[in-house]
Amino acid sequence: MAPGVFTTVLALPLVYFFTDENSTSQGPDMALFAGVGFGIAWLGGVLREERNKAIMATRLLQRRENYLQAILDTISDATIATKPSGEIVSFNAAAERLFGYREKVVLTRNVNILLTEPRQPDRGGGTERAPTGFARLMGGSRLLRGKRSDGTTFPMSIHVARIATSEGPLFIGFARDMTERERAATRLEQTEAELARLSRMSEMGEMASALAHEINQPLSAVSNYVQGAKRMLEVFDPAMLPALRESLAATATQALRAGDIIHHLRIFMAQGEIDKEIVDINTLIEGAMALALAGTREDGILTELDLAPGPLEALGNPTQIQQVIVNLLRNAADAVRASERKVITVRTRRSGKFVRVELSDTGHGIPPDFGDEIFKAFVTTKRSGMGVGLSISRRIIEGHGGAISARTIPGRETIFTFTLPLVDREIQAHDQ
């Protein structure tokens, strides 16, 4: 305002000089000029002050935006802000590193360029407009695949939050690369599979002598029958044909018996830990008993089998499921060896959408202070046990969508129970 007033004061003598001294309007003219000049000076001062305020506000806003952007750039997660339509309005440095785009390239573009599956499923032709962009990802963290600028995809976790602004709502997405975590999960799965295989090999070593005895019995019988058939052929007499035929039939039976034991061994020692197939739980139990209980009859151990009629089909890995059954049976055999009554009972039943398998023994039982601790790694009631069998068994059963538990009825028996989901043939046929 000061420059305007100064100019008006300097101009007043000129106005006085150029006006007629004898004119009656000289005074009013000078007063009017002074009023207009001072008014313009005041208005100019006000405008200048407002302009300075606007400049300061712009600088302050720019400073705050710079601070905000600096904060966003320090966040390790990729942070992307979008409008409800999916238009990107902010893209921090971590997002540039993760997706390979520069911020100026993606601004105003739709966020779907960063996702591999941007389209939504058909909602039946309703009039309600489906959410787009990050709006459809509201509701907690999601696991999906992101898409980089070079077209490669990667697993990522994203959490979307909604904030209100003066220009309308914004959706802020916080994305994190899950590639290393996925690799770590794969390595962990491979390690667990290898641990399970080593556990089977350890059990195989412990069962070796009993299995050798079990295989030796049919092989010895085969040798005896073949020797007898050879002697009958050396003094061939047509009347001996029925006996020769019976000898050869018995030879085939014993050879098949030995072959069955070897077949079960091959399944038990298989390394194919990942693939799943439809398996009959009753059949797996019978095969596991042939392995785990080999030689137990000599110890006076009685085995009772109470299987549900018909096949009990579940989707699973036969090697892993059989490993669980073998482990439980061997634990039961060890538990009853020192008991007066040595009985192991195996039961299968349908229980809703699950098959329930119970293995009970009349052994010494589980100490009350163990409880569920018995399923933790390196916890064992055996003097020479490693404490990994039941831990692996629980991981296998839970990995198949089932559950495993144990309880002891003091003075009577210990019961291990596990469940597995039954195969729904109707659902399976629909999927195929």
Short mmCIF file of C-alpha atoms in Angstrom, two decimals:
data_model
loop_
_atom_site.label_atom_id
_atom_site.label_comp_id
_atom_site.label_asym_id
_atom_site.label_seq_id
_atom_site.Cartn_x
_atom_site.Cartn_y
_atom_site.Cartn_z
CA MET A 1 0.00 0.00 0.00
CA ALA A 2 2.92 2.39 0.75
CA PRO A 3 4.06 2.73 -2.89
CA GLY A 4 0.52 3.65 -4.00
CA VAL A 5 0.14 6.33 -1.31
CA PHE A 6 3.55 7.76 -2.14
CA THR A 7 2.64 7.97 -5.84
CA THR A 8 -0.68 9.64 -5.09
CA VAL A 9 0.98 12.27 -2.87
CA LEU A 10 3.56 13.04 -5.58
CA ALA A 11 0.83 13.35 -8.20
CA LEU A 12 -1.28 15.88 -6.25
CA PRO A 13 0.94 18.94 -7.13
CA LEU A 14 0.69 18.00 -10.80
CA VAL A 15 -3.10 17.84 -10.56
CA TYR A 16 -3.11 21.26 -8.89
CA PHE A 17 -0.77 22.70 -11.55
CA PHE A 18 -2.81 21.51 -14.53
CA THR A 19 -6.19 22.55 -13.21
CA ASP A 20 -7.63 26.07 -13.54
CA GLU A 21 -7.03 28.04 -10.35
CA ASN A 22 -10.23 30.03 -10.91
CA SER A 23 -12.30 26.86 -11.40
CA THR A 24 -14.77 26.14 -8.61
CA SER A 25 -14.22 22.40 -9.06
CA GLN A 26 -10.48 22.46 -8.42
CA GLY A 27 -10.84 21.46 -4.75
CA PRO A 28 -13.36 18.67 -5.32
CA ASP A 29 -11.29 17.32 -8.25
CA MET A 30 -8.16 17.12 -6.13
CA ALA A 31 -10.10 15.47 -3.29
CA LEU A 32 -11.60 12.95 -5.74
CA PHE A 33 -8.18 12.23 -7.22
CA ALA A 34 -6.68 11.76 -3.77
CA GLY A 35 -9.56 9.45 -2.72
CA VAL A 36 -9.30 7.32 -5.86
CA GLY A 37 -5.51 7.20 -5.54
CA PHE A 38 -5.61 6.20 -1.90
CA GLY A 39 -8.34 3.59 -2.68
CA ILE A 40 -6.31 2.07 -5.48
CA ALA A 41 -3.25 2.07 -3.22
CA TRP A 42 -5.21 0.28 -0.49
CA LEU A 43 -6.67 -2.26 -2.93
CA GLY A 44 -3.22 -2.89 -4.40
CA GLY A 45 -1.85 -3.46 -0.91
CA VAL A 46 -4.60 -5.93 -0.12
CA LEU A 47 -4.05 -7.79 -3.41
CA ARG A 48 -0.31 -7.86 -2.83
CA GLU A 49 -0.80 -9.21 0.70
CA GLU A 50 -3.15 -11.94 -0.57
CA ARG A 51 -0.70 -12.79 -3.34
CA ASN A 52 2.08 -13.14 -0.78
CA LYS A 53 -0.15 -15.36 1.34
CA ALA A 54 -0.96 -17.50 -1.70
CA ILE A 55 2.74 -17.81 -2.53
CA MET A 56 3.52 -18.79 1.07
CA ALA A 57 0.65 -21.30 1.11
CA THR A 58 1.87 -22.78 -2.19
CA ARG A 59 5.39 -23.05 -0.87
CA LEU A 60 4.11 -24.61 2.37
CA LEU A 61 1.95 -27.07 0.42
CA GLN A 62 4.88 -27.96 -1.83
CA ARG A 63 7.09 -28.41 1.21
CA ARG A 64 4.52 -30.70 2.81
CA GLU A 65 4.16 -32.69 -0.41
CA ASN A 66 7.93 -33.04 -0.54
CA TYR A 67 7.97 -34.19 3.09
CA LEU A 68 5.14 -36.65 2.41
CA GLN A 69 6.85 -37.98 -0.71
CA ALA A 70 10.12 -38.30 1.20
CA ILE A 71 8.31 -40.28 3.90
CA LEU A 72 6.63 -42.49 1.30
CA ASP A 73 9.97 -43.08 -0.40
CA THR A 74 11.45 -44.34 2.87
CA ILE A 75 8.73 -46.98 3.26
CA SER A 76 10.06 -50.39 2.27
CA ASP A 77 6.68 -51.51 0.91
CA ALA A 78 5.50 -50.34 -2.49
CA THR A 79 2.85 -47.69 -1.82
CA ILE A 80 0.38 -46.77 -4.56
CA ALA A 81 -2.51 -44.30 -4.23
CA THR A 82 -5.44 -44.47 -6.64
CA LYS A 83 -8.79 -42.85 -7.22
CA PRO A 84 -11.95 -44.99 -6.99
CA SER A 85 -11.76 -45.43 -10.77
CA GLY A 86 -8.31 -47.02 -10.42
CA GLU A 87 -6.35 -44.03 -11.73
CA ILE A 88 -2.90 -43.87 -10.10
CA VAL A 89 -2.15 -40.56 -8.34
CA SER A 90 0.90 -41.55 -6.27
CA PHE A 91 3.71 -44.07 -6.80
CA ASN A 92 6.58 -44.19 -4.33
CA ALA A 93 10.21 -45.18 -4.90
CA ALA A 94 9.67 -48.72 -3.56
CA ALA A 95 6.86 -49.17 -6.09
CA GLU A 96 9.21 -48.01 -8.85
CA ARG A 97 11.76 -50.64 -7.79
CA LEU A 98 9.16 -53.37 -7.43
CA PHE A 99 7.23 -52.86 -10.67
CA GLY A 100 9.96 -51.30 -12.83
CA TYR A 101 7.92 -48.21 -13.80
CA ARG A 102 8.88 -44.57 -13.25
CA GLU A 103 6.27 -42.54 -11.41
CA LYS A 104 5.70 -40.12 -14.29
CA VAL A 105 4.94 -43.08 -16.58
CA VAL A 106 2.17 -44.59 -14.44
CA LEU A 107 0.52 -41.44 -13.12
CA THR A 108 -3.06 -41.14 -14.46
CA ARG A 109 -2.90 -44.74 -15.76
CA ASN A 110 -5.11 -47.49 -14.33
CA VAL A 111 -3.70 -49.62 -11.54
CA ASN A 112 -4.72 -52.77 -13.43
CA ILE A 113 -1.46 -52.52 -15.40
CA LEU A 114 0.24 -53.72 -12.20
CA LEU A 115 -2.01 -56.77 -11.72
CA THR A 116 -2.20 -60.00 -13.69
CA GLU A 117 -5.94 -60.54 -13.18
CA PRO A 118 -7.65 -57.16 -13.28
CA ARG A 119 -11.02 -58.37 -14.49
CA GLN A 120 -13.85 -59.21 -12.14
CA PRO A 121 -16.12 -62.24 -12.50
CA ASP A 122 -19.58 -61.74 -13.97
CA ARG A 123 -22.10 -60.83 -11.24
CA GLY A 124 -25.11 -62.08 -13.12
CA GLY A 125 -25.86 -58.95 -15.14
CA GLY A 126 -26.94 -56.79 -12.20
CA THR A 127 -27.18 -53.04 -12.51
CA GLU A 128 -24.79 -52.43 -9.62
CA ARG A 129 -21.39 -51.38 -10.87
CA ALA A 130 -18.57 -53.70 -9.82
CA PRO A 131 -15.67 -52.15 -7.87
CA THR A 132 -12.58 -51.37 -9.92
CA GLY A 133 -8.90 -50.90 -9.15
CA PHE A 134 -7.92 -51.19 -5.51
CA ALA A 135 -11.53 -50.75 -4.38
CA ARG A 136 -12.19 -54.43 -5.14
CA LEU A 137 -9.26 -55.50 -2.95
CA MET A 138 -10.59 -53.97 0.28
CA GLY A 139 -10.93 -56.29 3.25
CA GLY A 140 -7.53 -57.30 4.62
CA SER A 141 -4.36 -58.56 3.02
CA ARG A 142 -4.59 -60.41 -0.27
CA LEU A 143 -2.15 -62.72 -2.01
CA LEU A 144 -2.04 -62.26 -5.78
CA ARG A 145 0.43 -61.91 -8.62
CA GLY A 146 1.84 -58.56 -9.66
CA LYS A 147 3.05 -57.64 -13.13
CA ARG A 148 6.29 -55.76 -13.83
CA SER A 149 6.98 -53.40 -16.70
CA ASP A 150 8.84 -56.15 -18.59
CA GLY A 151 5.83 -58.46 -18.43
CA THR A 152 7.18 -60.83 -15.76
CA THR A 153 4.94 -61.73 -12.85
CA PHE A 154 5.68 -62.32 -9.18
CA PRO A 155 3.77 -63.21 -6.00
CA MET A 156 2.89 -60.29 -3.78
CA SER A 157 0.89 -59.47 -0.70
CA ILE A 158 -1.22 -56.31 -0.83
CA HIS A 159 -3.20 -54.46 1.82
CA VAL A 160 -5.58 -51.70 0.70
CA ALA A 161 -6.83 -48.86 2.91
CA ARG A 162 -9.42 -46.19 2.10
CA ILE A 163 -8.87 -42.56 3.12
CA ALA A 164 -11.12 -39.52 2.72
CA THR A 165 -9.80 -36.31 1.15
CA SER A 166 -11.35 -33.00 0.15
CA GLU A 167 -11.32 -34.19 -3.47
CA GLY A 168 -12.98 -37.51 -2.69
CA PRO A 169 -11.85 -40.91 -1.41
CA LEU A 170 -8.46 -42.41 -2.23
CA PHE A 171 -7.38 -46.05 -2.01
CA ILE A 172 -3.85 -46.66 -0.76
CA GLY A 173 -2.31 -50.03 -1.60
CA PHE A 174 0.73 -51.35 0.30
CA ALA A 175 2.36 -54.12 -1.77
CA ARG A 176 5.16 -56.45 -0.70
CA ASP A 177 7.17 -58.84 -2.87
CA MET A 178 6.58 -62.41 -1.64
CA THR A 179 9.07 -64.09 -3.98
CA GLU A 180 11.64 -64.82 -1.29
CA ARG A 181 8.98 -65.95 1.16
CA GLU A 182 7.54 -68.27 -1.49
CA ARG A 183 11.00 -69.67 -2.16
CA ALA A 184 11.57 -70.10 1.57
CA ALA A 185 8.24 -71.93 1.89
CA THR A 186 9.25 -74.21 -0.97
CA ARG A 187 12.62 -74.89 0.63
CA LEU A 188 10.90 -75.57 3.96
CA GLU A 189 8.51 -78.00 2.28
CA GLN A 190 11.44 -79.76 0.62
CA THR A 191 13.30 -79.90 3.94
CA GLU A 192 10.27 -81.36 5.71
CA ALA A 193 9.88 -83.91 2.92
CA GLU A 194 13.54 -84.88 3.26
CA LEU A 195 13.18 -85.11 7.04
CA ALA A 196 10.17 -87.37 6.60
CA ARG A 197 12.15 -89.54 4.16
CA LEU A 198 15.08 -89.76 6.58
CA SER A 199 12.64 -90.70 9.34
CA ARG A 200 11.30 -93.50 7.14
CA MET A 201 14.84 -94.66 6.42
CA SER A 202 15.55 -94.69 10.16
CA GLU A 203 12.42 -96.74 10.79
CA MET A 204 13.40 -98.98 7.89
CA GLY A 205 16.74 -99.65 9.56
CA GLU A 206 15.00 -100.53 12.81
CA MET A 207 12.59 -102.88 10.99
CA ALA A 208 15.28 -104.46 8.81
CA SER A 209 15.88 -107.60 10.84
CA ALA A 210 12.17 -108.32 11.33
CA LEU A 211 11.44 -107.73 7.64
CA ALA A 212 14.38 -109.91 6.62
CA HIS A 213 12.89 -112.67 8.74
CA GLU A 214 9.44 -112.04 7.26
CA ILE A 215 10.78 -112.21 3.69
CA ASN A 216 12.99 -115.18 4.46
CA GLN A 217 9.99 -117.30 5.48
CA PRO A 218 8.24 -117.31 2.06
CA LEU A 219 11.57 -117.59 0.27
CA SER A 220 12.50 -120.65 2.34
CA ALA A 221 9.09 -122.13 1.59
CA VAL A 222 9.61 -121.46 -2.12
CA SER A 223 12.97 -123.23 -1.94
CA ASN A 224 11.44 -126.25 -0.19
CA TYR A 225 8.53 -126.52 -2.62
CA VAL A 226 10.84 -126.21 -5.62
CA GLN A 227 13.16 -128.87 -4.21
CA GLY A 228 10.19 -131.18 -3.69
CA ALA A 229 8.92 -130.55 -7.21
CA LYS A 230 12.39 -131.28 -8.57
CA ARG A 231 12.51 -134.65 -6.77
CA MET A 232 9.05 -135.50 -8.07
CA LEU A 233 10.16 -134.76 -11.63
CA GLU A 234 13.28 -136.87 -11.24
CA VAL A 235 11.13 -139.97 -10.53
CA PHE A 236 8.22 -138.86 -12.67
CA ASP A 237 5.01 -140.77 -12.07
CA PRO A 238 1.66 -139.62 -13.52
CA ALA A 239 0.09 -140.33 -10.15
CA MET A 240 2.26 -137.59 -8.67
CA LEU A 241 0.86 -134.84 -10.93
CA PRO A 242 -1.72 -133.55 -8.40
CA ALA A 243 0.98 -133.29 -5.73
CA LEU A 244 3.32 -131.58 -8.19
CA ARG A 245 0.58 -129.13 -9.15
CA GLU A 246 -0.08 -128.31 -5.48
CA SER A 247 3.63 -127.84 -4.86
CA LEU A 248 3.95 -125.37 -7.74
CA ALA A 249 0.79 -123.51 -6.64
CA ALA A 250 2.17 -123.20 -3.10
CA THR A 251 5.46 -121.96 -4.60
CA ALA A 252 3.62 -119.21 -6.48
CA THR A 253 1.67 -118.23 -3.35
CA GLN A 254 4.80 -117.88 -1.24
CA ALA A 255 6.60 -115.96 -4.00
CA LEU A 256 3.67 -113.53 -4.20
CA ARG A 257 3.78 -113.15 -0.43
CA ALA A 258 7.43 -112.12 -0.58
CA GLY A 259 6.65 -109.85 -3.53
CA ASP A 260 3.89 -108.13 -1.56
CA ILE A 261 6.27 -107.33 1.28
CA ILE A 262 8.81 -105.86 -1.17
CA HIS A 263 6.02 -103.90 -2.88
CA HIS A 264 4.99 -102.34 0.43
CA LEU A 265 8.62 -101.50 1.11
CA ARG A 266 8.94 -99.70 -2.21
CA ILE A 267 5.83 -97.61 -1.50
CA PHE A 268 7.05 -96.82 2.01
CA MET A 269 10.49 -95.70 0.79
CA ALA A 270 9.24 -93.72 -2.23
CA GLN A 271 10.40 -90.10 -2.51
CA GLY A 272 7.35 -88.75 -4.37
CA GLU A 273 6.18 -86.60 -1.47
CA ILE A 274 4.12 -83.98 -3.30
CA ASP A 275 1.64 -85.68 -5.64
CA LYS A 276 -1.73 -86.64 -4.24
CA GLU A 277 -4.13 -89.27 -5.49
CA ILE A 278 -7.27 -91.05 -4.39
CA VAL A 279 -6.25 -93.72 -1.88
CA ASP A 280 -8.16 -96.36 0.04
CA ILE A 281 -7.31 -95.94 3.72
CA ASN A 282 -8.19 -99.57 4.49
CA THR A 283 -5.72 -100.78 1.87
CA LEU A 284 -2.98 -98.48 3.20
CA ILE A 285 -3.56 -99.82 6.72
CA GLU A 286 -3.21 -103.42 5.56
CA GLY A 287 0.04 -102.57 3.76
CA ALA A 288 1.39 -100.65 6.76
CA MET A 289 0.63 -103.55 9.08
CA ALA A 290 2.62 -105.90 6.84
CA LEU A 291 5.63 -103.64 7.38
CA ALA A 292 5.32 -102.28 10.91
CA LEU A 293 4.18 -105.50 12.61
CA ALA A 294 6.61 -107.88 10.92
CA GLY A 295 7.97 -110.29 13.54
CA THR A 296 5.62 -109.17 16.32
CA ARG A 297 3.85 -112.53 16.51
CA GLU A 298 7.02 -114.02 17.96
CA ASP A 299 6.72 -111.45 20.77
CA GLY A 300 3.18 -112.58 21.53
CA ILE A 301 1.56 -109.39 20.21
CA LEU A 302 -2.04 -109.84 19.08
CA THR A 303 -3.41 -107.58 16.34
CA GLU A 304 -7.14 -106.88 15.95
CA LEU A 305 -8.41 -105.30 12.74
CA ASP A 306 -11.84 -103.66 12.63
CA LEU A 307 -12.20 -101.93 9.25
CA ALA A 308 -15.31 -100.19 7.97
CA PRO A 309 -16.93 -102.03 5.05
CA GLY A 310 -16.22 -100.84 1.55
CA PRO A 311 -13.45 -98.52 0.40
CA LEU A 312 -12.68 -95.41 2.47
CA GLU A 313 -11.32 -93.08 -0.20
CA ALA A 314 -9.38 -89.95 0.61
CA LEU A 315 -7.26 -87.59 -1.48
CA GLY A 316 -3.67 -87.81 -0.28
CA ASN A 317 -0.15 -88.98 -0.75
CA PRO A 318 -0.06 -92.75 -0.08
CA THR A 319 3.58 -92.71 1.04
CA GLN A 320 2.99 -90.01 3.63
CA ILE A 321 -0.25 -91.48 4.99
CA GLN A 322 1.29 -94.93 5.24
CA GLN A 323 4.25 -93.40 7.06
CA VAL A 324 1.87 -92.06 9.72
CA ILE A 325 0.21 -95.45 10.14
CA VAL A 326 3.56 -97.29 10.29
CA ASN A 327 4.84 -94.85 12.91
CA LEU A 328 1.76 -95.26 15.10
CA LEU A 329 1.83 -99.06 14.76
CA ARG A 330 5.51 -99.28 15.66
CA ASN A 331 4.96 -97.02 18.67
CA ALA A 332 2.09 -99.28 19.74
CA ALA A 333 4.24 -102.42 19.31
CA ASP A 334 7.01 -100.88 21.42
CA ALA A 335 4.49 -99.87 24.10
CA VAL A 336 2.91 -103.34 24.56
CA ARG A 337 6.12 -105.39 24.59
CA ALA A 338 6.53 -104.98 28.34
CA SER A 339 2.80 -105.45 29.10
CA GLU A 340 1.10 -108.61 30.24
CA ARG A 341 -1.73 -108.10 27.75
CA LYS A 342 -0.29 -107.30 24.33
CA VAL A 343 -3.08 -106.19 22.02
CA ILE A 344 -3.05 -103.64 19.18
CA THR A 345 -6.39 -102.69 17.65
CA VAL A 346 -6.93 -100.75 14.43
CA ARG A 347 -10.38 -99.36 13.59
CA THR A 348 -11.69 -97.28 10.68
CA ARG A 349 -15.05 -95.54 10.56
CA ARG A 350 -16.85 -92.94 8.49
CA SER A 351 -17.48 -89.77 10.49
CA GLY A 352 -19.46 -87.27 8.42
CA LYS A 353 -17.21 -86.00 5.65
CA PHE A 354 -14.14 -87.61 7.25
CA VAL A 355 -12.65 -91.04 7.73
CA ARG A 356 -11.61 -91.67 11.34
CA VAL A 357 -8.74 -94.04 12.08
CA GLU A 358 -8.13 -95.27 15.63
CA LEU A 359 -5.05 -97.18 16.74
CA SER A 360 -5.18 -98.40 20.34
CA ASP A 361 -2.74 -100.43 22.39
CA THR A 362 -2.66 -101.92 25.88
CA GLY A 363 0.76 -100.49 26.68
CA HIS A 364 1.98 -98.29 29.50
CA GLY A 365 0.23 -95.17 28.16
CA ILE A 366 1.27 -91.53 27.84
CA PRO A 367 2.29 -89.71 31.05
CA PRO A 368 -0.40 -87.18 32.06
CA ASP A 369 2.04 -84.27 32.04
CA PHE A 370 2.82 -84.74 28.35
CA GLY A 371 -0.60 -84.01 26.83
CA ASP A 372 -0.34 -82.47 23.36
CA GLU A 373 3.39 -81.99 23.94
CA ILE A 374 3.78 -85.53 22.60
CA PHE A 375 3.29 -84.15 19.06
CA LYS A 376 6.07 -81.58 19.36
CA ALA A 377 9.47 -82.22 17.81
CA PHE A 378 12.07 -84.00 19.97
CA VAL A 379 9.51 -84.94 22.64
CA THR A 380 9.41 -88.68 23.33
CA THR A 381 8.53 -91.18 26.03
CA LYS A 382 11.08 -93.71 24.71
CA ARG A 383 14.54 -93.98 26.17
CA SER A 384 16.14 -94.32 22.73
CA GLY A 385 13.58 -92.36 20.69
CA MET A 386 14.39 -89.26 18.61
CA GLY A 387 11.00 -87.62 19.15
CA VAL A 388 10.36 -86.72 15.50
CA GLY A 389 7.91 -89.42 14.38
CA LEU A 390 4.76 -87.98 15.92
CA SER A 391 5.77 -84.43 14.98
CA ILE A 392 6.11 -85.47 11.34
CA SER A 393 2.86 -87.42 11.57
CA ARG A 394 0.95 -84.36 12.76
CA ARG A 395 2.38 -82.21 9.96
CA ILE A 396 1.38 -84.83 7.39
CA ILE A 397 -2.16 -85.25 8.70
CA GLU A 398 -2.78 -81.50 9.06
CA GLY A 399 -1.28 -80.96 5.60
CA HIS A 400 -3.97 -83.31 4.27
CA GLY A 401 -6.74 -81.32 5.96
CA GLY A 402 -7.17 -83.66 8.92
CA ALA A 403 -6.37 -83.73 12.63
CA ILE A 404 -4.57 -86.10 15.01
CA SER A 405 -4.91 -86.56 18.76
CA ALA A 406 -4.01 -88.97 21.55
CA ARG A 407 -5.61 -89.99 24.84
CA THR A 408 -4.89 -92.56 27.52
CA ILE A 409 -7.47 -94.47 29.54
CA PRO A 410 -5.44 -95.34 32.66
CA GLY A 411 -5.10 -99.07 33.17
CA ARG A 412 -6.77 -99.94 29.87
CA GLU A 413 -5.40 -98.50 26.64
CA THR A 414 -3.88 -95.60 24.73
CA ILE A 415 -5.74 -94.42 21.64
CA PHE A 416 -4.30 -92.40 18.77
CA THR A 417 -6.94 -90.99 16.43
CA PHE A 418 -6.53 -89.18 13.15
CA THR A 419 -9.02 -88.02 10.53
CA LEU A 420 -8.76 -87.37 6.81
CA PRO A 421 -11.35 -85.78 4.46
CA LEU A 422 -13.26 -88.32 2.40
CA VAL A 423 -13.39 -87.89 -1.38
CA ASP A 424 -16.74 -86.57 -2.60
CA ARG A 425 -17.28 -88.40 -5.87
CA GLU A 426 -19.95 -85.95 -7.02
CA ILE A 427 -17.67 -82.93 -6.46
CA GLN A 428 -14.77 -84.74 -8.11
CA ALA A 429 -16.86 -85.63 -11.18
CA HIS A 430 -18.04 -82.01 -11.42
CA ASP A 431 -14.43 -80.72 -11.26
CA GLN A 432 -13.32 -83.12 -13.97
#
